CSV table of C-alpha atoms in Angstrom, one decimal:
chain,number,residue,atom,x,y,z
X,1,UNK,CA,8.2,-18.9,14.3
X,2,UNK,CA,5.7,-16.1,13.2
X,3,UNK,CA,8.6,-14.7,11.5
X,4,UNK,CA,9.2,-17.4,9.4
X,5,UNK,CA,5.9,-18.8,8.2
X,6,UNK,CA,4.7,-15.1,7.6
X,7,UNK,CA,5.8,-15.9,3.7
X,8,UNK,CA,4.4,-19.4,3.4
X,9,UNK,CA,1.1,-17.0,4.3
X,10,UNK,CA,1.7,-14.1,1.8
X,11,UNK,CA,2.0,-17.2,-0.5
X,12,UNK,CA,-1.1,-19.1,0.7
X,13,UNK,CA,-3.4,-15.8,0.3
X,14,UNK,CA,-1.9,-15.5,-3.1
X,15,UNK,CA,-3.4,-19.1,-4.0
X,16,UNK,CA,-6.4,-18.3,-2.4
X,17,UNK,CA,-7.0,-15.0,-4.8
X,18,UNK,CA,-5.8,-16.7,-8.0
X,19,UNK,CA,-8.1,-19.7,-7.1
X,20,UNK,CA,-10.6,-17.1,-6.1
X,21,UNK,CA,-10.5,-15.6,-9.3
X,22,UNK,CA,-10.3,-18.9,-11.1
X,23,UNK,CA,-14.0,-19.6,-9.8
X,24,UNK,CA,-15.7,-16.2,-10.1
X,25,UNK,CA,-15.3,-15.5,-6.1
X,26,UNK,CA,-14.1,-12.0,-5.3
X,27,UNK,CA,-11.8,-13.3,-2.1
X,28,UNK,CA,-10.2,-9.9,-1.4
X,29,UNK,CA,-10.2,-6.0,-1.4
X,30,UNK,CA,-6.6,-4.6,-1.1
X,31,UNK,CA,-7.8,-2.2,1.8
X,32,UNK,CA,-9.0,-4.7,3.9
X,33,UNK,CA,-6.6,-7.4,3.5
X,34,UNK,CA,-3.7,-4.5,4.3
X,35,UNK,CA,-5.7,-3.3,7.0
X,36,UNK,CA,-6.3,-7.3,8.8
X,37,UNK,CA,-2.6,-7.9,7.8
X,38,UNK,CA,-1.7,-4.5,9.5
X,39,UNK,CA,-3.4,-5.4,12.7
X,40,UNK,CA,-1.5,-8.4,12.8
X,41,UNK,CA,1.8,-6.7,12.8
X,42,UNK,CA,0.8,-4.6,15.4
X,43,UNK,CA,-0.6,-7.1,17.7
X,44,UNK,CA,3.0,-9.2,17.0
X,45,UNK,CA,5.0,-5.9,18.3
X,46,UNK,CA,2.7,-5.2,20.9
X,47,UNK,CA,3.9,-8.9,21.7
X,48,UNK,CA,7.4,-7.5,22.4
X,49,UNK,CA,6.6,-5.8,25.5
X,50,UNK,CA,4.1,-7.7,26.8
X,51,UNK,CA,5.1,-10.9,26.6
X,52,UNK,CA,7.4,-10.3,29.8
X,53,UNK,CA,3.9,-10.1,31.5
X,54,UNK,CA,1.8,-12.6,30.0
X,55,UNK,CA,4.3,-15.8,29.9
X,56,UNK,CA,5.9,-14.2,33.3
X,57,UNK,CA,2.7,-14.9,34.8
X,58,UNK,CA,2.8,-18.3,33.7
X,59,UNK,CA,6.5,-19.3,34.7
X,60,UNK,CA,5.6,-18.0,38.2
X,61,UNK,CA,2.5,-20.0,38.3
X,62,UNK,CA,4.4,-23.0,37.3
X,63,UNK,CA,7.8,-22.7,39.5
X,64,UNK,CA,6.0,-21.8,43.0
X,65,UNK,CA,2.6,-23.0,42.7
X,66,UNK,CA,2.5,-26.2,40.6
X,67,UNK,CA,2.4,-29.3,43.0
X,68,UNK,CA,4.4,-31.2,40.1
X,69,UNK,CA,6.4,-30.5,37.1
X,70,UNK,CA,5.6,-32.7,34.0
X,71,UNK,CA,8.7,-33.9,32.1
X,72,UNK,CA,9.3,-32.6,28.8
X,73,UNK,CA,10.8,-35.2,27.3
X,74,UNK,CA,7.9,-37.3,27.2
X,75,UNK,CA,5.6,-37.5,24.0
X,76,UNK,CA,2.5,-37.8,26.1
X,77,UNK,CA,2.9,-34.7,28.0
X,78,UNK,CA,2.8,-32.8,24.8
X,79,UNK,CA,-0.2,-34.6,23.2
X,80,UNK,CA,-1.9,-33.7,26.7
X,81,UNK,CA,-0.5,-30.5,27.2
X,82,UNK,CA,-2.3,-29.4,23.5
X,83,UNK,CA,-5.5,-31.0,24.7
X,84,UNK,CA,-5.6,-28.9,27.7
X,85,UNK,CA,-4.5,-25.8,25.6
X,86,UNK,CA,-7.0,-26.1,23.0
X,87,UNK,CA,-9.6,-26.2,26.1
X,88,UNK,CA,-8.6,-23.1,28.0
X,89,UNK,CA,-8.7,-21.1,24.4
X,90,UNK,CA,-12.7,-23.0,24.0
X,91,UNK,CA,-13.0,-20.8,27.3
X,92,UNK,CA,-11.1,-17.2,27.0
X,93,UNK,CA,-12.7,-17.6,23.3
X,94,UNK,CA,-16.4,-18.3,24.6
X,95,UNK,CA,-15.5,-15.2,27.4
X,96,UNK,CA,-14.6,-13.3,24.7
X,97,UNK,CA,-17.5,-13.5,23.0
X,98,UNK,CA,-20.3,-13.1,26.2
X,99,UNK,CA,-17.9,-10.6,28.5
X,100,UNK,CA,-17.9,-7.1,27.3
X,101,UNK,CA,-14.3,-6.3,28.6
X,102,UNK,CA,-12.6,-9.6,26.6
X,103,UNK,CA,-15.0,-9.1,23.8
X,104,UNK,CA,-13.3,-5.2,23.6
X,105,UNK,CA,-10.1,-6.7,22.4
X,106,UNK,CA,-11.2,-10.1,20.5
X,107,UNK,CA,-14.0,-7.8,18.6
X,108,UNK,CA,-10.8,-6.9,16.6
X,109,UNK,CA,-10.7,-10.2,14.9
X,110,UNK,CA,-14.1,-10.0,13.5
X,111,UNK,CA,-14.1,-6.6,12.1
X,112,UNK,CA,-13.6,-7.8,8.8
X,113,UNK,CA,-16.8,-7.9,6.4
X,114,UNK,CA,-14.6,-9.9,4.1
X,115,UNK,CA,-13.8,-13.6,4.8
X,116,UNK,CA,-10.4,-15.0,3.5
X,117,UNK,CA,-6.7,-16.4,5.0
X,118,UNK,CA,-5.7,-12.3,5.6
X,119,UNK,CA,-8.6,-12.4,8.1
X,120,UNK,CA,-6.9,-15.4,10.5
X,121,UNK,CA,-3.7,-12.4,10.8
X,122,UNK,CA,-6.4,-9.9,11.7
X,123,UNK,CA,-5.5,-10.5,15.7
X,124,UNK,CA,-5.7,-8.1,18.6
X,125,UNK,CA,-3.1,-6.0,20.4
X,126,UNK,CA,-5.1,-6.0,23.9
X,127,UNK,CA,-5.6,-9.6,24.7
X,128,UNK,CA,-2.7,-9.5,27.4
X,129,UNK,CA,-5.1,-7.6,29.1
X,130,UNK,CA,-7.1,-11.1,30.3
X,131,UNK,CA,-6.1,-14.0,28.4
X,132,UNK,CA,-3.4,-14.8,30.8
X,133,UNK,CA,-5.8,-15.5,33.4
X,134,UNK,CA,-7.5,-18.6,31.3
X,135,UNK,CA,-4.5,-20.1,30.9
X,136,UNK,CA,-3.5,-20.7,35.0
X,137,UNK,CA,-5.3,-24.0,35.0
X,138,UNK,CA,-2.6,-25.4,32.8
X,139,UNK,CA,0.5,-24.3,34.8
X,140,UNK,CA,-1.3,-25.7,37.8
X,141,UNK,CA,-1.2,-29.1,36.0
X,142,UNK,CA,2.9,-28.8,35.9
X,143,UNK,CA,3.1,-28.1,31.9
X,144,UNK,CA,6.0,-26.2,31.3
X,145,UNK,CA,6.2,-22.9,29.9
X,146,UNK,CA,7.9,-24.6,26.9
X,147,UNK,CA,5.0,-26.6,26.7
X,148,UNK,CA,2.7,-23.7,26.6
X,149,UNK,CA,4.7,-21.5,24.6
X,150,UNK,CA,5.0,-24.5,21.7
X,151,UNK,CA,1.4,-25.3,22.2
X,152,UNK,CA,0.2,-21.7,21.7
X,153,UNK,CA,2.0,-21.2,18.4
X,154,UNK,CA,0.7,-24.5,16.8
X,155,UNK,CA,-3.0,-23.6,18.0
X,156,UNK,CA,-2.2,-20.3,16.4
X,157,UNK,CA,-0.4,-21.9,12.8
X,158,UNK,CA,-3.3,-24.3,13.1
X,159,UNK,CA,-6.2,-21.8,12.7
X,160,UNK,CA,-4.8,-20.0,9.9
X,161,UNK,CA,-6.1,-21.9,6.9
X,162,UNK,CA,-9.8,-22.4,8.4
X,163,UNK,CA,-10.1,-18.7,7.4
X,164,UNK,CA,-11.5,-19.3,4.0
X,165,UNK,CA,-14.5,-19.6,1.9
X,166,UNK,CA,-13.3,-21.5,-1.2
X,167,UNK,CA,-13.3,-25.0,1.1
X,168,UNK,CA,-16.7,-26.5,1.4
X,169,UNK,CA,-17.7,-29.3,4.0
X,170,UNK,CA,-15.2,-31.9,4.7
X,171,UNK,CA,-17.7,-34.4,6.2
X,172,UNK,CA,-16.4,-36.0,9.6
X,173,UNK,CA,-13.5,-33.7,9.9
X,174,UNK,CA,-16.3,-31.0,10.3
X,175,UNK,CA,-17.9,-33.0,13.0
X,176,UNK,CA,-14.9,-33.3,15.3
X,177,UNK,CA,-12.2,-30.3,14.0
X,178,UNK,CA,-12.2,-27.2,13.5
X,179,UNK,CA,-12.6,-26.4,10.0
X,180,UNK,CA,-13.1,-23.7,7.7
X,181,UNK,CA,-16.9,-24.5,7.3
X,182,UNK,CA,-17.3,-24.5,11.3
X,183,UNK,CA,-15.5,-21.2,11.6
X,184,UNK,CA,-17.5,-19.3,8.7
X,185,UNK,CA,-20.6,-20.2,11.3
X,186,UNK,CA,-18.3,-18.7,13.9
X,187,UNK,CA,-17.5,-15.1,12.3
X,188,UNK,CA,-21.4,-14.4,10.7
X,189,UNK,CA,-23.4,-11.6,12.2
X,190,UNK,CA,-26.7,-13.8,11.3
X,191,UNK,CA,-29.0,-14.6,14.4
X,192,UNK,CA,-28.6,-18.4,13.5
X,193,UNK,CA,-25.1,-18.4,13.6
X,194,UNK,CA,-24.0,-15.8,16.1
X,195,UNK,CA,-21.3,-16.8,19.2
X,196,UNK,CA,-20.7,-20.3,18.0
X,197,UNK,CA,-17.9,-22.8,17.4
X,198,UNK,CA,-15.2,-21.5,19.6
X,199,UNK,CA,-13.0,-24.3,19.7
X,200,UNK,CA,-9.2,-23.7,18.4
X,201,UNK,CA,-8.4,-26.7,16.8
X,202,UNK,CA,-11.2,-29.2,18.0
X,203,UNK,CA,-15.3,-29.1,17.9
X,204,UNK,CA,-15.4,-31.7,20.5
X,205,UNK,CA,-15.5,-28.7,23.3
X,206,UNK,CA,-18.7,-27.1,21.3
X,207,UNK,CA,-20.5,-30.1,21.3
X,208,UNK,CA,-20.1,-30.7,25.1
X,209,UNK,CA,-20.9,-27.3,26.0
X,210,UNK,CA,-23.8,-26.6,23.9
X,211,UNK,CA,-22.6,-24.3,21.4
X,212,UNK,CA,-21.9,-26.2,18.2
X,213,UNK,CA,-23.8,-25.1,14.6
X,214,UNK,CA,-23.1,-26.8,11.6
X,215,UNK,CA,-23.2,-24.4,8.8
X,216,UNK,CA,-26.1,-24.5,6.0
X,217,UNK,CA,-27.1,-23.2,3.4
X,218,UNK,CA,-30.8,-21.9,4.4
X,219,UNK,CA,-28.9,-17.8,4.9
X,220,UNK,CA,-26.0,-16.8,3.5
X,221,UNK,CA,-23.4,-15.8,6.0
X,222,UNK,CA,-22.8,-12.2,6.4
X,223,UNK,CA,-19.5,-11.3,8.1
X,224,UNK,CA,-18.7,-8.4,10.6
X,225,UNK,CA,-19.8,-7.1,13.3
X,226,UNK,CA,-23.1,-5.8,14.4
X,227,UNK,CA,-21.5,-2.3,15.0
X,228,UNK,CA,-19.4,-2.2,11.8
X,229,UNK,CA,-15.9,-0.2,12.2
X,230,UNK,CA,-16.1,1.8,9.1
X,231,UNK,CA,-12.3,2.4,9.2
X,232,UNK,CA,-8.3,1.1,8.4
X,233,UNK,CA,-7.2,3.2,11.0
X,234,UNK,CA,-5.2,0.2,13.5
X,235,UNK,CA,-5.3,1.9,16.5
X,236,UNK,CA,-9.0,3.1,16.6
X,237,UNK,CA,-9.7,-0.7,15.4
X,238,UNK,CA,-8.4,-1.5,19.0
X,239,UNK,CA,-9.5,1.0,21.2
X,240,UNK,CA,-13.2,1.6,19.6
X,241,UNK,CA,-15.5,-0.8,21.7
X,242,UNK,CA,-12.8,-0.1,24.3
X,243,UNK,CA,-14.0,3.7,24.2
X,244,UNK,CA,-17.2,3.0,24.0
X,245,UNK,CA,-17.7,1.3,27.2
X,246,UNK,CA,-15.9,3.9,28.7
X,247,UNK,CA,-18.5,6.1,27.6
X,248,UNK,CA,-21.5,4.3,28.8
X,249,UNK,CA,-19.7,3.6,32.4
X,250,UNK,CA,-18.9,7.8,32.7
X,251,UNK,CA,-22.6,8.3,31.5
X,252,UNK,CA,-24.7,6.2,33.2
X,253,UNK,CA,-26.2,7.8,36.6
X,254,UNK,CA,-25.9,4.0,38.7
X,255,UNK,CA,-22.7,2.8,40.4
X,256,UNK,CA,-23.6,-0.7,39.1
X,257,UNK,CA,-23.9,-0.5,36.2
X,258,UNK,CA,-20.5,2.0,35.7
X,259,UNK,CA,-19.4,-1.9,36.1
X,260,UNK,CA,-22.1,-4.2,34.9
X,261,UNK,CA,-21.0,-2.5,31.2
X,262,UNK,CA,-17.7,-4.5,31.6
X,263,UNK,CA,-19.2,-7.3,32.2
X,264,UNK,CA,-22.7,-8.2,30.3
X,265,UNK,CA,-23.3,-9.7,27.8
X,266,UNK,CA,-21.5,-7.2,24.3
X,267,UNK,CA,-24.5,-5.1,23.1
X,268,UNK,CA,-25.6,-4.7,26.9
X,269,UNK,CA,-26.0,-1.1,27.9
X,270,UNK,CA,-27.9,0.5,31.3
X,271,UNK,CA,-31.4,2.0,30.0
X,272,UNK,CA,-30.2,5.4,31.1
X,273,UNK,CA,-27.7,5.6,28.7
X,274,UNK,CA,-29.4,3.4,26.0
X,275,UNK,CA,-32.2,6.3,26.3
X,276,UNK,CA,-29.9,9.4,26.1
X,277,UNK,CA,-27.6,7.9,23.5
X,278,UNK,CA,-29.8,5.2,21.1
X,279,UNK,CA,-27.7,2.8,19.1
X,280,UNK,CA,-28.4,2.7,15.5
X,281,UNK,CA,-30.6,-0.4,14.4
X,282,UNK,CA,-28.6,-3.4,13.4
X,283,UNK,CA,-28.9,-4.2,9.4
X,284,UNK,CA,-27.9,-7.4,8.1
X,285,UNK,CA,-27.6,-7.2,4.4
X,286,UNK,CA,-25.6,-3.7,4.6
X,287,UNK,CA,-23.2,-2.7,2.3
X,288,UNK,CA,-19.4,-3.1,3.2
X,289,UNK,CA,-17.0,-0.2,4.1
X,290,UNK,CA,-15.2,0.1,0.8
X,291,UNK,CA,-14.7,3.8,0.0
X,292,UNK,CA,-12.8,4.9,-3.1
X,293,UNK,CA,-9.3,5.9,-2.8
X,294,UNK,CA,-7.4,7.3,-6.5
X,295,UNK,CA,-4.5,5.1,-8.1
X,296,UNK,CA,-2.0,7.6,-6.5
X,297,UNK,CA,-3.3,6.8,-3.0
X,298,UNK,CA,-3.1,3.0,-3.9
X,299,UNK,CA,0.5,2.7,-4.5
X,300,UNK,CA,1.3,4.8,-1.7
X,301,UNK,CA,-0.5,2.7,0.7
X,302,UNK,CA,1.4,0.0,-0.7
X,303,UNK,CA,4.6,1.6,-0.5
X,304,UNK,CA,4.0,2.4,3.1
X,305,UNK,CA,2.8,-1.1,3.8
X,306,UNK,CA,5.9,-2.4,2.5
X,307,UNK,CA,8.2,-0.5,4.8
X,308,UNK,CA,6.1,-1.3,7.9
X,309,UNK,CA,6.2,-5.1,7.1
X,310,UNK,CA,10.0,-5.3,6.3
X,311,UNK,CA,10.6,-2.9,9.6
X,312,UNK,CA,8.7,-5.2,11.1
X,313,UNK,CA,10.2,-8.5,10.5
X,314,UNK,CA,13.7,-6.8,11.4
X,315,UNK,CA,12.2,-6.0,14.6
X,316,UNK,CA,10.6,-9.1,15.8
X,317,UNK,CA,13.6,-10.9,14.4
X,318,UNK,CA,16.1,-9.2,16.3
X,319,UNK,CA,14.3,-7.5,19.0
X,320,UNK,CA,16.1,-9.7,21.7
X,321,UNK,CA,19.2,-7.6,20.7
X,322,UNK,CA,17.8,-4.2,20.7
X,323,UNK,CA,17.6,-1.2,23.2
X,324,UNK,CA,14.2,-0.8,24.1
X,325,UNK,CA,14.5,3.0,23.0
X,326,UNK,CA,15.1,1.0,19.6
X,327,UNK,CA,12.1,-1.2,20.0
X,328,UNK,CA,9.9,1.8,21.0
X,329,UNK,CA,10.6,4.0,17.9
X,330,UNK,CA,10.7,0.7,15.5
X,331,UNK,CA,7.1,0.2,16.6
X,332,UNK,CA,6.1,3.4,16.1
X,333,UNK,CA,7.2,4.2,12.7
X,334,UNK,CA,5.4,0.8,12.0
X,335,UNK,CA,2.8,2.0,13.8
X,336,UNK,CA,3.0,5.3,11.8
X,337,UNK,CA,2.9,3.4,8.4
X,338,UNK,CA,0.3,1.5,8.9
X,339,UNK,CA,-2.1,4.7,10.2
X,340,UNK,CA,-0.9,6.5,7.1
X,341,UNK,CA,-1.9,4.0,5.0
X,342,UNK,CA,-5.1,3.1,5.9
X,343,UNK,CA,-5.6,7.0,5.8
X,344,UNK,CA,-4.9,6.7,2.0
X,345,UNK,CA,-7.3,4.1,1.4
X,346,UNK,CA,-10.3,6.0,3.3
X,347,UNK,CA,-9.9,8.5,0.2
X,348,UNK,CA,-10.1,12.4,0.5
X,349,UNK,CA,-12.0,13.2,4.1
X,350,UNK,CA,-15.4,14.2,2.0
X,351,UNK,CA,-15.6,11.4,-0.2
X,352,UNK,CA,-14.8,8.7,2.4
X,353,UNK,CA,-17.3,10.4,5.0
X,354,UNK,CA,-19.9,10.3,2.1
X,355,UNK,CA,-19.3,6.9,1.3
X,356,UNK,CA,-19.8,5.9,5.1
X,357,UNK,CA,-23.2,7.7,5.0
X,358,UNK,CA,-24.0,6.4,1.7
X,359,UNK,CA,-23.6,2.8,3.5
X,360,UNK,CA,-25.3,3.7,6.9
X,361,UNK,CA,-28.7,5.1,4.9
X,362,UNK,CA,-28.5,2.0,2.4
């Protein structure tokens, strides 16, 4: 399914830009639409291998521990099995947002300081690390894994085109839906704003638990993170907070906290290590990572981006008919692609480290 809507979305950002454009709103940079796009392609291959484990998890759940299995063929049990969907994402998405360890992986979906439909393909390559867990509930209830699988994809198609800014309010539908106002609240770094509106496709699970915010226009909304990533590179974009929590557990001196840091709250750290190894201050209004990269480096990026998307649609097309030594070196000339490019738009090593310190002192 991913494979065949991926060009109704190329063609959907392309409207966004031209509309963009049309009103004076600069919706994209090249580097960091290629780079959210680029994530998504790797968190789609990861998909290939893990996907045995995550929806493995959930057929066994179903078949030996579910005290009844729903029917499929009744219209009902789909309507019902999206409901409960939609409320066990509300969940891993809220845990996601106030656990360190899921907030590692999901931390990839808000690294963009740009806000536009390439951000909704921006997705992570470690949430089979946890998310299966939030999603037992529902095959306890008896939904099948057809069921889940369908309802997965359609929450996943359905968030898509609330990635944007050029939509304004939509009056009830904000108060009940997801929407694209709702979920600009939900990616700003502002204090007002920050870990709300979780829900996939409806608000109704914010507003029972206490963590709904309508948008406004008091503060504009600055996107990001609070620790900015300050590079294209895919790979480090996954395993950065990753490695940083690994850092604090080694370093701090008590055994409690070497797992407290997994746990808190993101932004927690013991006071030992907070002491020895300060964080930098958070800034709101701070320049985005945008260094310059030549013309040359441009339409090699581009070039290499090409290869790793068609190379990547072969693969996730007809992965169920290759060798899994095919599957492993496919991915990793992707993989390979997509590094090298995002290499070419940091610019020459000098100029893009100058352009992050430029930024940091701003």
């Amino acid at each position: 399914m991913i494979v065949l809507v991926t060009p109704l979305f190329f063609l959907l950002m392309a409207l966004e830009w031209w509309v963009g454009r049309r009103r004076g709103v600069a919706c994209y940079r090249l580097n960091d639409a290629m780079a959210a796009v680029g994530l998504g392609v790797c968190s789609r291959l990861t998909g290939l291998f893990t996907k045995l484990f995550t929806t493995g998890i959930y057929v066994w759940a179903w078949s030996t521990l579910a005290p009844w299995k729903l029917p499929n063929n009744a219209w009902w049990v789909w309507v019902l099995g999206m409901l409960v969907y939609d409320f066990c994402y509300y969940w891993l998405h809220r845990a996601s947002h106030e656990v360190a360890f899921f907030w590692a992986s999901h931390v990839v979906h808000h690294q963009s300081e740009d806000f536009n439909l390439s951000t909704a393909l921006r997705l992570t390559s470690g949430g089979w690390l946890g998310s299966w867990l939030f999603y037992l509930p529902m095959a306890l209830l008896g939904f099948s894994p057809l069921v889940f699988v369908t309802a997965s994809l359609l929450d996943l198609v359905y968030q898509f085109w609330v990635h944007t800014r050029l939509i304004g309010k939509l009056g009830w539908f904000d108060r009940w839906l997801c929407s694209p106002s709702n979920h600009r609240v939900h990616h700003a770094a502002n204090d007002r704003y920050l870990d709300r509106n979780y829900g996939g496709i409806l608000m109704v699970w914010d507003r029972l638990f206490g963590s709904f915010t309508p948008e406004d226009n008091v503060e504009p909304i600055v996107y990001g993170t609070r620790k900015p990533l300050r590079s294209w590179n895919p790979v480090w974009a996954n395993l950065e907070v990753f490695a940083a929590l690994a850092r604090d557990s080694w370093h701090t001196q008590a055994w409690g906290d070497k797992l407290r840091v997994w746990l808190k709250p993101p932004g927690w750290r013991p006071a030992d290590v907070a002491a020895r190894f300060p964080s930098a201050p958070f800034e709101l209004q701070r320049p985005p990572y945008d260094p310059r990269f030549s013309r040359a480096a441009m339409f090699g990026a581009l070039a290499l981006f090409a290869v790793a998307l068609v190379l990547s649609g072969v693969l996730l097309w007809t992965a169920h008919r290759q060798a899994p030594w095919v599957l492993v070196g496919g991915v990793a000339l992707v993989l390979a692609c997509l590094v090298l490019a995002g290499r070419l738009c940091s610019g020459a090593p000098r100029a893009a480290r100058a352009a992050t310190l430029t930024a940091e002192s701003a």
